[in-house]
PDB file of C-alpha atoms and ligand atoms in Angstrom:
ATOM      1  CA  MET A  22      -4.187 -19.513 -18.903  1.00  0.00           C
ATOM      2  CA  LEU A  23      -2.305 -19.616 -15.352  1.00  0.00           C
ATOM      3  CA  VAL A  24      -1.454 -16.159 -13.943  1.00  0.00           C
ATOM      4  CA  GLN A  25       1.328 -16.624 -10.890  1.00  0.00           C
ATOM      5  CA  ASN A  26      -0.092 -14.239  -8.917  1.00  0.00           C
ATOM      6  CA  SER A  27      -3.154 -12.578 -10.380  1.00  0.00           C
ATOM      7  CA  PHE A  28      -3.939 -10.447  -7.747  1.00  0.00           C
ATOM      8  CA  ASP A  29      -0.975  -8.475  -8.617  1.00  0.00           C
ATOM      9  CA  ILE A  30      -1.575  -4.911  -9.664  1.00  0.00           C
ATOM     10  CA  GLN A  31       1.992  -3.710  -9.726  1.00  0.00           C
ATOM     11  CA  GLY A  32       3.287  -1.548 -12.285  1.00  0.00           C
ATOM     12  CA  LYS A  33      -0.728  -0.520 -13.052  1.00  0.00           C
ATOM     13  CA  ILE A  34      -1.503   2.895 -14.456  1.00  0.00           C
ATOM     14  CA  ILE A  35      -4.618   3.733 -12.424  1.00  0.00           C
ATOM     15  CA  ALA A  36      -5.947   6.867 -12.793  1.00  0.00           C
ATOM     16  CA  ILE A  37      -8.861   8.503 -10.442  1.00  0.00           C
ATOM     17  CA  THR A  38     -11.232  11.371 -10.963  1.00  0.00           C
ATOM     18  CA  GLY A  39     -12.055  12.988  -7.337  1.00  0.00           C
ATOM     19  CA  GLY A  40      -8.812  12.017  -6.072  1.00  0.00           C
ATOM     20  CA  GLY A  41      -8.110  14.547  -4.019  1.00  0.00           C
ATOM     21  CA  GLY A  42     -11.152  13.472  -1.901  1.00  0.00           C
ATOM     22  CA  VAL A  43     -11.821  11.801   1.229  1.00  0.00           C
ATOM     23  CA  LEU A  44     -12.542   7.978  -0.581  1.00  0.00           C
ATOM     24  CA  GLY A  45     -10.513   8.793  -4.191  1.00  0.00           C
ATOM     25  CA  SER A  46      -7.297  10.009  -1.801  1.00  0.00           C
ATOM     26  CA  ASN A  47      -7.215   6.684   0.592  1.00  0.00           C
ATOM     27  CA  MET A  48      -7.684   4.800  -2.353  1.00  0.00           C
ATOM     28  CA  ALA A  49      -4.696   6.183  -4.213  1.00  0.00           C
ATOM     29  CA  SER A  50      -2.259   5.741  -1.115  1.00  0.00           C
ATOM     30  CA  TYR A  51      -3.642   2.189  -1.065  1.00  0.00           C
ATOM     31  CA  LEU A  52      -3.154   1.532  -4.805  1.00  0.00           C
ATOM     32  CA  ALA A  53       0.347   3.031  -4.804  1.00  0.00           C
ATOM     33  CA  SER A  54       1.529   1.408  -1.613  1.00  0.00           C
ATOM     34  CA  GLN A  55       0.546  -1.996  -4.017  1.00  0.00           C
ATOM     35  CA  GLY A  56       3.123  -0.819  -6.642  1.00  0.00           C
ATOM     36  CA  ALA A  57       0.581   0.672  -8.776  1.00  0.00           C
ATOM     37  CA  LYS A  58       1.481   4.133 -10.645  1.00  0.00           C
ATOM     38  CA  VAL A  59      -1.633   6.614  -9.874  1.00  0.00           C
ATOM     39  CA  ALA A  60      -2.499   9.463 -11.600  1.00  0.00           C
ATOM     40  CA  ILE A  61      -4.640  11.655  -9.120  1.00  0.00           C
ATOM     41  CA  MET A  62      -7.381  13.807 -10.613  1.00  0.00           C
ATOM     42  CA  ASP A  63      -9.371  16.630  -8.806  1.00  0.00           C
ATOM     43  CA  LEU A  64     -11.646  19.776  -9.729  1.00  0.00           C
ATOM     44  CA  ARG A  65      -9.629  21.281  -6.578  1.00  0.00           C
ATOM     45  CA  ALA A  66      -5.789  20.473  -8.317  1.00  0.00           C
ATOM     46  CA  GLU A  67      -4.182  21.452  -4.750  1.00  0.00           C
ATOM     47  CA  LEU A  68      -5.794  18.374  -3.162  1.00  0.00           C
ATOM     48  CA  ALA A  69      -4.644  16.403  -6.335  1.00  0.00           C
ATOM     49  CA  ILE A  70      -1.197  17.785  -6.171  1.00  0.00           C
ATOM     50  CA  ALA A  71      -0.789  17.806  -2.577  1.00  0.00           C
ATOM     51  CA  LYS A  72      -1.685  14.034  -2.258  1.00  0.00           C
ATOM     52  CA  ALA A  73       0.731  12.806  -4.883  1.00  0.00           C
ATOM     53  CA  GLU A  74       3.736  14.636  -3.504  1.00  0.00           C
ATOM     54  CA  THR A  75       2.718  12.465  -0.517  1.00  0.00           C
ATOM     55  CA  ILE A  76       2.662   9.264  -1.729  1.00  0.00           C
ATOM     56  CA  ALA A  77       5.949  10.424  -3.795  1.00  0.00           C
ATOM     57  CA  LYS A  78       7.669  10.964  -0.461  1.00  0.00           C
ATOM     58  CA  ASN A  79       7.253   7.209   0.252  1.00  0.00           C
ATOM     59  CA  GLY A  80       9.255   6.279  -3.022  1.00  0.00           C
ATOM     60  CA  GLU A  81       5.934   5.487  -4.854  1.00  0.00           C
ATOM     61  CA  GLU A  82       4.907   6.804  -8.364  1.00  0.00           C
ATOM     62  CA  ALA A  83       2.026   9.009  -8.171  1.00  0.00           C
ATOM     63  CA  ILE A  84       1.080  12.615 -10.171  1.00  0.00           C
ATOM     64  CA  GLY A  85      -1.472  15.055  -9.218  1.00  0.00           C
ATOM     65  CA  LEU A  86      -3.050  17.519 -11.828  1.00  0.00           C
ATOM     66  CA  ALA A  87      -6.414  19.215 -12.610  1.00  0.00           C
ATOM     67  CA  ALA A  88      -9.625  17.790 -13.793  1.00  0.00           C
ATOM     68  CA  ASN A  89     -13.340  18.749 -13.905  1.00  0.00           C
ATOM     69  CA  VAL A  90     -15.217  15.592 -15.043  1.00  0.00           C
ATOM     70  CA  LEU A  91     -17.943  17.478 -16.226  1.00  0.00           C
ATOM     71  CA  ASP A  92     -15.672  19.446 -19.298  1.00  0.00           C
ATOM     72  CA  GLN A  93     -14.311  17.029 -22.134  1.00  0.00           C
ATOM     73  CA  SER A  94     -11.219  19.122 -22.898  1.00  0.00           C
ATOM     74  CA  SER A  95     -10.203  19.042 -19.605  1.00  0.00           C
ATOM     75  CA  LEU A  96     -10.255  15.227 -19.459  1.00  0.00           C
ATOM     76  CA  GLU A  97      -8.476  15.049 -22.724  1.00  0.00           C
ATOM     77  CA  HIS A  98      -5.775  17.337 -21.322  1.00  0.00           C
ATOM     78  CA  ALA A  99      -5.441  15.372 -18.208  1.00  0.00           C
ATOM     79  CA  LEU A 100      -5.375  12.082 -20.304  1.00  0.00           C
ATOM     80  CA  ASP A 101      -2.381  13.681 -22.263  1.00  0.00           C
ATOM     81  CA  ILE A 102       0.006  14.610 -19.244  1.00  0.00           C
ATOM     82  CA  ILE A 103      -0.612  10.995 -17.813  1.00  0.00           C
ATOM     83  CA  VAL A 104       0.349   9.010 -20.889  1.00  0.00           C
ATOM     84  CA  ASN A 105       3.148  11.506 -21.204  1.00  0.00           C
ATOM     85  CA  ARG A 106       4.348  10.705 -17.791  1.00  0.00           C
ATOM     86  CA  PHE A 107       3.641   6.931 -17.945  1.00  0.00           C
ATOM     87  CA  GLY A 108       3.045   5.593 -21.456  1.00  0.00           C
ATOM     88  CA  LYS A 109      -0.971   4.959 -21.326  1.00  0.00           C
ATOM     89  CA  VAL A 110      -3.485   4.409 -18.483  1.00  0.00           C
ATOM     90  CA  ASP A 111      -4.812   0.501 -17.352  1.00  0.00           C
ATOM     91  CA  ALA A 112      -7.817   1.976 -15.006  1.00  0.00           C
ATOM     92  CA  LEU A 113     -10.199   4.685 -14.017  1.00  0.00           C
ATOM     93  CA  ILE A 114     -11.446   4.864 -11.085  1.00  0.00           C
ATOM     94  CA  ASN A 115     -14.311   7.139 -11.355  1.00  0.00           C
ATOM     95  CA  ALA A 116     -14.578   8.817  -7.539  1.00  0.00           C
ATOM     96  CA  ALA A 117     -15.772  12.196  -8.172  1.00  0.00           C
ATOM     97  CA  GLY A 118     -19.038  12.745  -6.897  1.00  0.00           C
ATOM     98  CA  GLY A 119     -21.173  13.360  -4.160  1.00  0.00           C
ATOM     99  CA  ASN A 120     -24.143  15.034  -2.929  1.00  0.00           C
ATOM    100  CA  MET A 121     -25.226  18.348  -2.655  1.00  0.00           C
ATOM    101  CA  PRO A 122     -26.869  20.684  -0.018  1.00  0.00           C
ATOM    102  CA  GLY A 123     -29.579  22.167  -2.612  1.00  0.00           C
ATOM    103  CA  ALA A 124     -30.847  18.705  -4.060  1.00  0.00           C
ATOM    104  CA  THR A 125     -32.056  17.536  -0.321  1.00  0.00           C
ATOM    105  CA  ILE A 126     -35.044  17.526   0.959  1.00  0.00           C
ATOM    106  CA  GLY A 127     -34.782  18.739   4.666  1.00  0.00           C
ATOM    107  CA  PRO A 128     -36.819  17.021   7.740  1.00  0.00           C
ATOM    108  CA  ASP A 129     -39.307  19.954   8.014  1.00  0.00           C
ATOM    109  CA  SER A 130     -40.065  20.182   4.029  1.00  0.00           C
ATOM    110  CA  ASP A 131     -41.345  17.876   1.098  1.00  0.00           C
ATOM    111  CA  ILE A 132     -40.485  16.906  -2.218  1.00  0.00           C
ATOM    112  CA  PHE A 133     -42.328  20.260  -3.325  1.00  0.00           C
ATOM    113  CA  SER A 134     -39.478  22.149  -2.242  1.00  0.00           C
ATOM    114  CA  LEU A 135     -37.098  20.591  -4.239  1.00  0.00           C
ATOM    115  CA  SER A 136     -35.131  22.951  -6.949  1.00  0.00           C
ATOM    116  CA  MET A 137     -34.597  21.517 -10.104  1.00  0.00           C
ATOM    117  CA  GLU A 138     -31.505  23.607 -10.767  1.00  0.00           C
ATOM    118  CA  ALA A 139     -29.810  21.756  -7.603  1.00  0.00           C
ATOM    119  CA  PHE A 140     -31.444  18.703  -8.660  1.00  0.00           C
ATOM    120  CA  GLN A 141     -29.756  19.087 -12.176  1.00  0.00           C
ATOM    121  CA  LYS A 142     -26.489  19.562 -10.779  1.00  0.00           C
ATOM    122  CA  VAL A 143     -25.847  16.812  -8.745  1.00  0.00           C
ATOM    123  CA  SER A 144     -27.284  14.521 -11.362  1.00  0.00           C
ATOM    124  CA  GLU A 145     -24.736  16.125 -13.719  1.00  0.00           C
ATOM    125  CA  LEU A 146     -21.946  15.517 -11.134  1.00  0.00           C
ATOM    126  CA  ASN A 147     -22.922  11.861 -10.087  1.00  0.00           C
ATOM    127  CA  LEU A 148     -23.775  10.709 -13.237  1.00  0.00           C
ATOM    128  CA  ASN A 149     -22.132  12.485 -16.570  1.00  0.00           C
ATOM    129  CA  GLY A 150     -19.330  12.890 -14.288  1.00  0.00           C
ATOM    130  CA  SER A 151     -18.506   8.960 -14.425  1.00  0.00           C
ATOM    131  CA  VAL A 152     -19.963   9.099 -18.101  1.00  0.00           C
ATOM    132  CA  LEU A 153     -17.809  11.629 -19.762  1.00  0.00           C
ATOM    133  CA  PRO A 154     -14.295  10.334 -17.698  1.00  0.00           C
ATOM    134  CA  SER A 155     -15.346   6.638 -19.236  1.00  0.00           C
ATOM    135  CA  LEU A 156     -15.754   7.824 -22.661  1.00  0.00           C
ATOM    136  CA  VAL A 157     -12.168   9.440 -22.803  1.00  0.00           C
ATOM    137  CA  PHE A 158     -10.485   7.373 -20.744  1.00  0.00           C
ATOM    138  CA  GLY A 159     -12.327   4.269 -22.116  1.00  0.00           C
ATOM    139  CA  LYS A 160     -11.147   5.166 -26.158  1.00  0.00           C
ATOM    140  CA  HIS A 161      -7.806   4.962 -25.129  1.00  0.00           C
ATOM    141  CA  MET A 162      -8.316   1.865 -23.125  1.00  0.00           C
ATOM    142  CA  VAL A 163     -10.377   0.148 -26.454  1.00  0.00           C
ATOM    143  CA  ALA A 164      -7.723   1.369 -28.757  1.00  0.00           C
ATOM    144  CA  HIS A 165      -5.209  -1.045 -26.187  1.00  0.00           C
ATOM    145  CA  LYS A 166      -7.766  -3.598 -26.187  1.00  0.00           C
ATOM    146  CA  ALA A 167      -7.510  -3.570 -22.354  1.00  0.00           C
ATOM    147  CA  GLY A 168      -8.746  -1.447 -19.139  1.00  0.00           C
ATOM    148  CA  ALA A 169     -10.616  -1.613 -16.456  1.00  0.00           C
ATOM    149  CA  ILE A 170     -13.410   1.134 -14.855  1.00  0.00           C
ATOM    150  CA  ILE A 171     -14.608   1.064 -11.647  1.00  0.00           C
ATOM    151  CA  ASN A 172     -17.669   3.619 -10.617  1.00  0.00           C
ATOM    152  CA  ILE A 173     -19.009   4.480  -7.246  1.00  0.00           C
ATOM    153  CA  SER A 174     -22.513   3.717  -6.509  1.00  0.00           C
ATOM    154  CA  SER A 175     -24.208   4.069  -3.492  1.00  0.00           C
ATOM    155  CA  MET A 176     -27.103   2.341  -0.658  1.00  0.00           C
ATOM    156  CA  THR A 177     -29.162   5.104  -2.407  1.00  0.00           C
ATOM    157  CA  ALA A 178     -29.079   3.384  -5.547  1.00  0.00           C
ATOM    158  CA  GLN A 179     -31.302   0.366  -4.684  1.00  0.00           C
ATOM    159  CA  ARG A 180     -33.305   1.665  -1.721  1.00  0.00           C
ATOM    160  CA  ALA A 181     -35.123   5.276  -0.686  1.00  0.00           C
ATOM    161  CA  ILE A 182     -32.754   6.688   1.607  1.00  0.00           C
ATOM    162  CA  SER A 183     -34.989   9.997   2.739  1.00  0.00           C
ATOM    163  CA  ARG A 184     -33.678  13.554   1.874  1.00  0.00           C
ATOM    164  CA  VAL A 185     -31.270  12.521  -1.463  1.00  0.00           C
ATOM    165  CA  VAL A 186     -33.311  12.679  -3.975  1.00  0.00           C
ATOM    166  CA  GLY A 187     -31.083  13.820  -6.992  1.00  0.00           C
ATOM    167  CA  TYR A 188     -28.225  12.016  -5.579  1.00  0.00           C
ATOM    168  CA  SER A 189     -30.025   8.493  -5.394  1.00  0.00           C
ATOM    169  CA  ALA A 190     -31.557   8.957  -9.174  1.00  0.00           C
ATOM    170  CA  ALA A 191     -27.986   9.618 -10.574  1.00  0.00           C
ATOM    171  CA  LYS A 192     -26.900   6.944  -8.043  1.00  0.00           C
ATOM    172  CA  ALA A 193     -29.343   4.362  -9.668  1.00  0.00           C
ATOM    173  CA  ALA A 194     -28.291   5.825 -12.866  1.00  0.00           C
ATOM    174  CA  ILE A 195     -24.737   4.669 -12.066  1.00  0.00           C
ATOM    175  CA  ASP A 196     -25.397   1.300 -11.559  1.00  0.00           C
ATOM    176  CA  ASN A 197     -27.318   0.865 -15.168  1.00  0.00           C
ATOM    177  CA  TYR A 198     -24.618   2.424 -16.885  1.00  0.00           C
ATOM    178  CA  THR A 199     -22.052   0.285 -15.166  1.00  0.00           C
ATOM    179  CA  LYS A 200     -24.017  -2.817 -16.536  1.00  0.00           C
ATOM    180  CA  TRP A 201     -24.757  -1.154 -19.760  1.00  0.00           C
ATOM    181  CA  LEU A 202     -21.300   0.192 -20.667  1.00  0.00           C
ATOM    182  CA  ALA A 203     -19.609  -3.355 -19.386  1.00  0.00           C
ATOM    183  CA  CYS A 204     -21.659  -5.110 -21.886  1.00  0.00           C
ATOM    184  CA  GLU A 205     -20.675  -2.622 -24.977  1.00  0.00           C
ATOM    185  CA  PHE A 206     -17.294  -3.003 -24.190  1.00  0.00           C
ATOM    186  CA  ALA A 207     -17.342  -6.395 -24.092  1.00  0.00           C
ATOM    187  CA  LEU A 208     -19.719  -6.967 -27.169  1.00  0.00           C
ATOM    188  CA  LYS A 209     -17.866  -4.585 -29.207  1.00  0.00           C
ATOM    189  CA  PHE A 210     -14.195  -4.283 -28.279  1.00  0.00           C
ATOM    190  CA  GLY A 211     -13.423  -7.941 -26.431  1.00  0.00           C
ATOM    191  CA  ASP A 212     -12.883  -9.292 -23.138  1.00  0.00           C
ATOM    192  CA  GLY A 213      -9.771  -6.913 -21.867  1.00  0.00           C
ATOM    193  CA  LEU A 214     -12.141  -4.376 -21.119  1.00  0.00           C
ATOM    194  CA  ARG A 215     -14.043  -4.341 -18.346  1.00  0.00           C
ATOM    195  CA  VAL A 216     -16.713  -1.928 -16.210  1.00  0.00           C
ATOM    196  CA  ASN A 217     -17.729  -2.541 -12.760  1.00  0.00           C
ATOM    197  CA  ALA A 218     -18.842  -0.444  -9.669  1.00  0.00           C
ATOM    198  CA  ILE A 219     -18.575  -0.507  -5.755  1.00  0.00           C
ATOM    199  CA  ALA A 220     -21.219   0.563  -3.446  1.00  0.00           C
ATOM    200  CA  PRO A 221     -20.189   1.937  -0.482  1.00  0.00           C
ATOM    201  CA  GLY A 222     -22.043   1.813   2.722  1.00  0.00           C
ATOM    202  CA  PHE A 223     -21.722   4.451   4.875  1.00  0.00           C
ATOM    203  CA  PHE A 224     -18.359   6.160   5.670  1.00  0.00           C
ATOM    204  CA  ILE A 225     -17.955   9.247   7.598  1.00  0.00           C
ATOM    205  CA  GLY A 226     -17.165  11.817   5.262  1.00  0.00           C
ATOM    206  CA  ASP A 227     -16.908  15.395   4.872  1.00  0.00           C
ATOM    207  CA  GLN A 228     -20.197  15.329   3.207  1.00  0.00           C
ATOM    208  CA  ASN A 229     -21.743  13.578   5.560  1.00  0.00           C
ATOM    209  CA  ARG A 230     -20.092  14.053   8.845  1.00  0.00           C
ATOM    210  CA  LYS A 231     -22.713  16.473  10.151  1.00  0.00           C
ATOM    211  CA  LEU A 232     -25.488  14.437   9.243  1.00  0.00           C
ATOM    212  CA  LEU A 233     -24.609  11.147  10.917  1.00  0.00           C
ATOM    213  CA  LEU A 234     -22.779  12.584  14.058  1.00  0.00           C
ATOM    214  CA  HIS A 235     -22.947  15.270  16.488  1.00  0.00           C
ATOM    215  CA  GLU A 236     -19.810  17.058  17.480  1.00  0.00           C
ATOM    216  CA  ASP A 237     -19.442  15.143  20.915  1.00  0.00           C
ATOM    217  CA  GLY A 238     -19.024  11.838  18.460  1.00  0.00           C
ATOM    218  CA  SER A 239     -22.602  11.099  19.276  1.00  0.00           C
ATOM    219  CA  LEU A 240     -24.939   9.775  16.421  1.00  0.00           C
ATOM    220  CA  THR A 241     -27.749  11.662  15.235  1.00  0.00           C
ATOM    221  CA  THR A 242     -30.761  10.305  14.811  1.00  0.00           C
ATOM    222  CA  ARG A 243     -30.144   9.569  11.286  1.00  0.00           C
ATOM    223  CA  GLY A 244     -27.225   7.696  12.360  1.00  0.00           C
ATOM    224  CA  ALA A 245     -28.643   5.774  14.901  1.00  0.00           C
ATOM    225  CA  ALA A 246     -30.799   4.798  12.134  1.00  0.00           C
ATOM    226  CA  ILE A 247     -28.399   3.902   9.686  1.00  0.00           C
ATOM    227  CA  ILE A 248     -26.500   1.582  12.335  1.00  0.00           C
ATOM    228  CA  LYS A 249     -29.624  -0.132  13.452  1.00  0.00           C
ATOM    229  CA  GLN A 250     -29.991  -0.989   9.829  1.00  0.00           C
ATOM    230  CA  THR A 251     -26.413  -2.686   9.790  1.00  0.00           C
ATOM    231  CA  PRO A 252     -26.037  -5.757  10.964  1.00  0.00           C
ATOM    232  CA  MET A 253     -22.460  -5.180  11.471  1.00  0.00           C
ATOM    233  CA  GLY A 254     -23.681  -2.247  13.887  1.00  0.00           C
ATOM    234  CA  ARG A 255     -21.046   0.308  12.579  1.00  0.00           C
ATOM    235  CA  PHE A 256     -19.778   2.731   9.969  1.00  0.00           C
ATOM    236  CA  GLY A 257     -17.326   1.647   7.385  1.00  0.00           C
ATOM    237  CA  ASP A 258     -13.779   2.423   7.672  1.00  0.00           C
ATOM    238  CA  ALA A 259     -12.264   3.976   4.087  1.00  0.00           C
ATOM    239  CA  ASN A 260      -9.882   1.230   3.913  1.00  0.00           C
ATOM    240  CA  GLU A 261     -12.193  -1.470   3.703  1.00  0.00           C
ATOM    241  CA  LEU A 262     -13.339  -0.352   0.086  1.00  0.00           C
ATOM    242  CA  ASN A 263      -9.311  -1.134  -1.185  1.00  0.00           C
ATOM    243  CA  GLY A 264      -9.375  -5.157  -0.838  1.00  0.00           C
ATOM    244  CA  THR A 265     -12.738  -4.883  -3.127  1.00  0.00           C
ATOM    245  CA  ILE A 266     -11.049  -2.180  -5.401  1.00  0.00           C
ATOM    246  CA  HIS A 267      -7.616  -4.056  -5.852  1.00  0.00           C
ATOM    247  CA  TRP A 268      -9.599  -7.337  -6.513  1.00  0.00           C
ATOM    248  CA  LEU A 269     -11.635  -5.831  -9.798  1.00  0.00           C
ATOM    249  CA  LEU A 270      -8.660  -3.866 -11.037  1.00  0.00           C
ATOM    250  CA  SER A 271      -6.551  -6.947 -11.435  1.00  0.00           C
ATOM    251  CA  GLU A 272      -6.674 -10.043 -13.266  1.00  0.00           C
ATOM    252  CA  ALA A 273      -8.308 -12.054 -10.719  1.00  0.00           C
ATOM    253  CA  ALA A 274     -11.265 -10.191 -11.916  1.00  0.00           C
ATOM    254  CA  ARG A 275     -10.677 -10.920 -15.642  1.00  0.00           C
ATOM    255  CA  PHE A 276     -14.017 -12.715 -15.937  1.00  0.00           C
ATOM    256  CA  VAL A 277     -15.948 -10.175 -13.812  1.00  0.00           C
ATOM    257  CA  THR A 278     -17.916  -7.207 -15.592  1.00  0.00           C
ATOM    258  CA  GLY A 279     -21.206  -5.363 -15.263  1.00  0.00           C
ATOM    259  CA  ILE A 280     -21.603  -5.713 -11.413  1.00  0.00           C
ATOM    260  CA  VAL A 281     -22.013  -3.338  -8.324  1.00  0.00           C
ATOM    261  CA  VAL A 282     -20.442  -4.996  -5.359  1.00  0.00           C
ATOM    262  CA  PRO A 283     -21.839  -3.828  -2.141  1.00  0.00           C
ATOM    263  CA  ILE A 284     -19.387  -2.921   0.740  1.00  0.00           C
ATOM    264  CA  ASP A 285     -21.734  -2.370   3.299  1.00  0.00           C
ATOM    265  CA  GLY A 286     -21.744  -4.447   6.844  1.00  0.00           C
ATOM    266  CA  GLY A 287     -24.495  -6.126   5.387  1.00  0.00           C
ATOM    267  CA  PHE A 288     -26.728  -2.791   5.139  1.00  0.00           C
ATOM    268  CA  SER A 289     -28.586  -3.728   1.625  1.00  0.00           C
ATOM    269  CA  ALA A 290     -29.111  -7.474   3.081  1.00  0.00           C
ATOM    270  CA  TYR A 291     -30.919  -6.935   5.984  1.00  0.00           C
ATOM    271  CA  SER A 292     -34.327  -6.659   6.076  1.00  0.00           C
ATOM    272  CA  GLY A 293     -34.193  -5.116   9.392  1.00  0.00           C
ATOM    273  CA  ILE A 294     -36.098  -7.886  11.423  1.00  0.00           C
TER     274      ILE A 294
HETATM  275  P1  NAD B 323     -15.205  13.961  -1.291  1.00  0.00           P
HETATM  276  O1  NAD B 323     -16.425  15.045  -1.794  1.00  0.00           O
HETATM  277  O2  NAD B 323     -14.814  13.538  -0.517  1.00  0.00           O
HETATM  278  O3  NAD B 323     -14.598  13.780  -2.693  1.00  0.00           O
HETATM  279  C1  NAD B 323     -15.153  13.898  -3.792  1.00  0.00           C
HETATM  280  C2  NAD B 323     -14.190  14.657  -4.973  1.00  0.00           C
HETATM  281  O4  NAD B 323     -14.496  14.994  -6.221  1.00  0.00           O
HETATM  282  C3  NAD B 323     -13.400  16.223  -4.042  1.00  0.00           C
HETATM  283  O5  NAD B 323     -12.318  15.974  -3.874  1.00  0.00           O
HETATM  284  C4  NAD B 323     -14.102  17.163  -5.145  1.00  0.00           C
HETATM  285  O6  NAD B 323     -13.167  18.028  -5.209  1.00  0.00           O
HETATM  286  C5  NAD B 323     -13.878  16.230  -6.613  1.00  0.00           C
HETATM  287  N1  NAD B 323     -14.897  16.991  -7.585  1.00  0.00           N
HETATM  288  C6  NAD B 323     -16.503  17.663  -6.982  1.00  0.00           C
HETATM  289  N2  NAD B 323     -16.273  17.889  -8.388  1.00  0.00           N
HETATM  290  C7  NAD B 323     -15.788  17.689  -9.203  1.00  0.00           C
HETATM  291  C8  NAD B 323     -15.766  17.820 -10.937  1.00  0.00           C
HETATM  292  N3  NAD B 323     -16.627  18.321 -11.421  1.00  0.00           N
HETATM  293  N4  NAD B 323     -14.615  17.054 -11.354  1.00  0.00           N
HETATM  294  C9  NAD B 323     -13.541  16.799 -10.816  1.00  0.00           C
HETATM  295  N5  NAD B 323     -13.428  16.315  -9.498  1.00  0.00           N
HETATM  296  C10 NAD B 323     -14.508  16.960  -8.634  1.00  0.00           C
HETATM  297  O7  NAD B 323     -16.294  12.646  -1.419  1.00  0.00           O
HETATM  298  P2  NAD B 323     -16.380  10.908  -0.974  1.00  0.00           P
HETATM  299  O8  NAD B 323     -16.913  10.765   0.316  1.00  0.00           O
HETATM  300  O9  NAD B 323     -14.739  10.697  -1.223  1.00  0.00           O
HETATM  301  O10 NAD B 323     -17.041   9.981  -2.209  1.00  0.00           O
HETATM  302  C11 NAD B 323     -16.505   9.743  -2.918  1.00  0.00           C
HETATM  303  C12 NAD B 323     -17.165   8.852  -4.257  1.00  0.00           C
HETATM  304  O11 NAD B 323     -18.238   7.862  -3.341  1.00  0.00           O
HETATM  305  C13 NAD B 323     -18.598  10.131  -4.594  1.00  0.00           C
HETATM  306  O12 NAD B 323     -18.891   9.450  -5.843  1.00  0.00           O
HETATM  307  C14 NAD B 323     -19.451   9.698  -3.362  1.00  0.00           C
HETATM  308  O13 NAD B 323     -20.944  10.110  -3.964  1.00  0.00           O
HETATM  309  C15 NAD B 323     -19.646   7.931  -3.355  1.00  0.00           C
HETATM  310  N6  NAD B 323     -19.805   7.567  -1.917  1.00  0.00           N
HETATM  311  C16 NAD B 323     -19.065   8.047  -0.691  1.00  0.00           C
HETATM  312  C17 NAD B 323     -19.744   7.406   0.305  1.00  0.00           C
HETATM  313  C18 NAD B 323     -19.215   7.790   1.673  1.00  0.00           C
HETATM  314  O14 NAD B 323     -19.869   7.581   2.483  1.00  0.00           O
HETATM  315  N7  NAD B 323     -18.426   8.781   1.773  1.00  0.00           N
HETATM  316  C19 NAD B 323     -20.754   6.598   0.602  1.00  0.00           C
HETATM  317  C20 NAD B 323     -21.245   6.069  -0.923  1.00  0.00           C
HETATM  318  C21 NAD B 323     -20.783   6.701  -1.889  1.00  0.00           C
END
């Protein structure tokens, strides 16, 4: 079947968890600018609503609402509101996630100081927090025999990156879950349902700013080590995720499912030599 502009995402209804955060809100702005209707969900409802209001001021379509990715009834309620407003959901981006201070191993410590409670919390947010929304929204997509889900992995999924033990384990599980769900959906519900992930390299955000940059903007030891391992020699800009997200959501990727796309300036490809 020949599609005139297979990259066209105009009118697609795209729900984003963690849409009030740095990366999710940037994706929401971009997708709305391309004619998509975006549903921005966040635990911090005020962020999601403010973002949607900003987008709507440009004459683009957006709704902001509260949704906790760890609470099924909260997600079902959000889905109802989105369907009432836009009629259906075409795509879900699981952008809620992130590291938690208690689940990391400090430079003067070791693995035996790990708090299992913190490990469990970070695992829940970064793994269950993508599984549960993909069940709630996925069921809706299955009923329509069409839909695309994008998970957010990380450079920590494939290689050991010091300190972030719980976050890394959960992101590694996201890679596997992305492949698993892609196969499950295609095998049982047909080729209209796709599940993929992006694996961002290093983007300065609220969670990692202090780890990577000193207050004067110069690199910390960890920041310098990352730049050294990145052939392009810099951190990413949040806007640099948008092209891949756009492609994965569009008809242009209609035979693409179960992949994890690194967007990392070469970090994951480089041996360091
Ligand atoms: P962020 O902290 O700016 O945004 C995350 C958002 O998720 C926040 O707005 C937060 O309120 C929301 N959230 C937290 N718990 C929630 C819950 N239970 N229910 C609903 N929403 C909840 O983080 P970010 O930098 O935008 O990261 C987005 C995703 O990308 C995360 O999965 C993160 O791990 C991943 N990631 C980020 C980077 C980076 O460099 N920033 C790199 C790789 C992967």
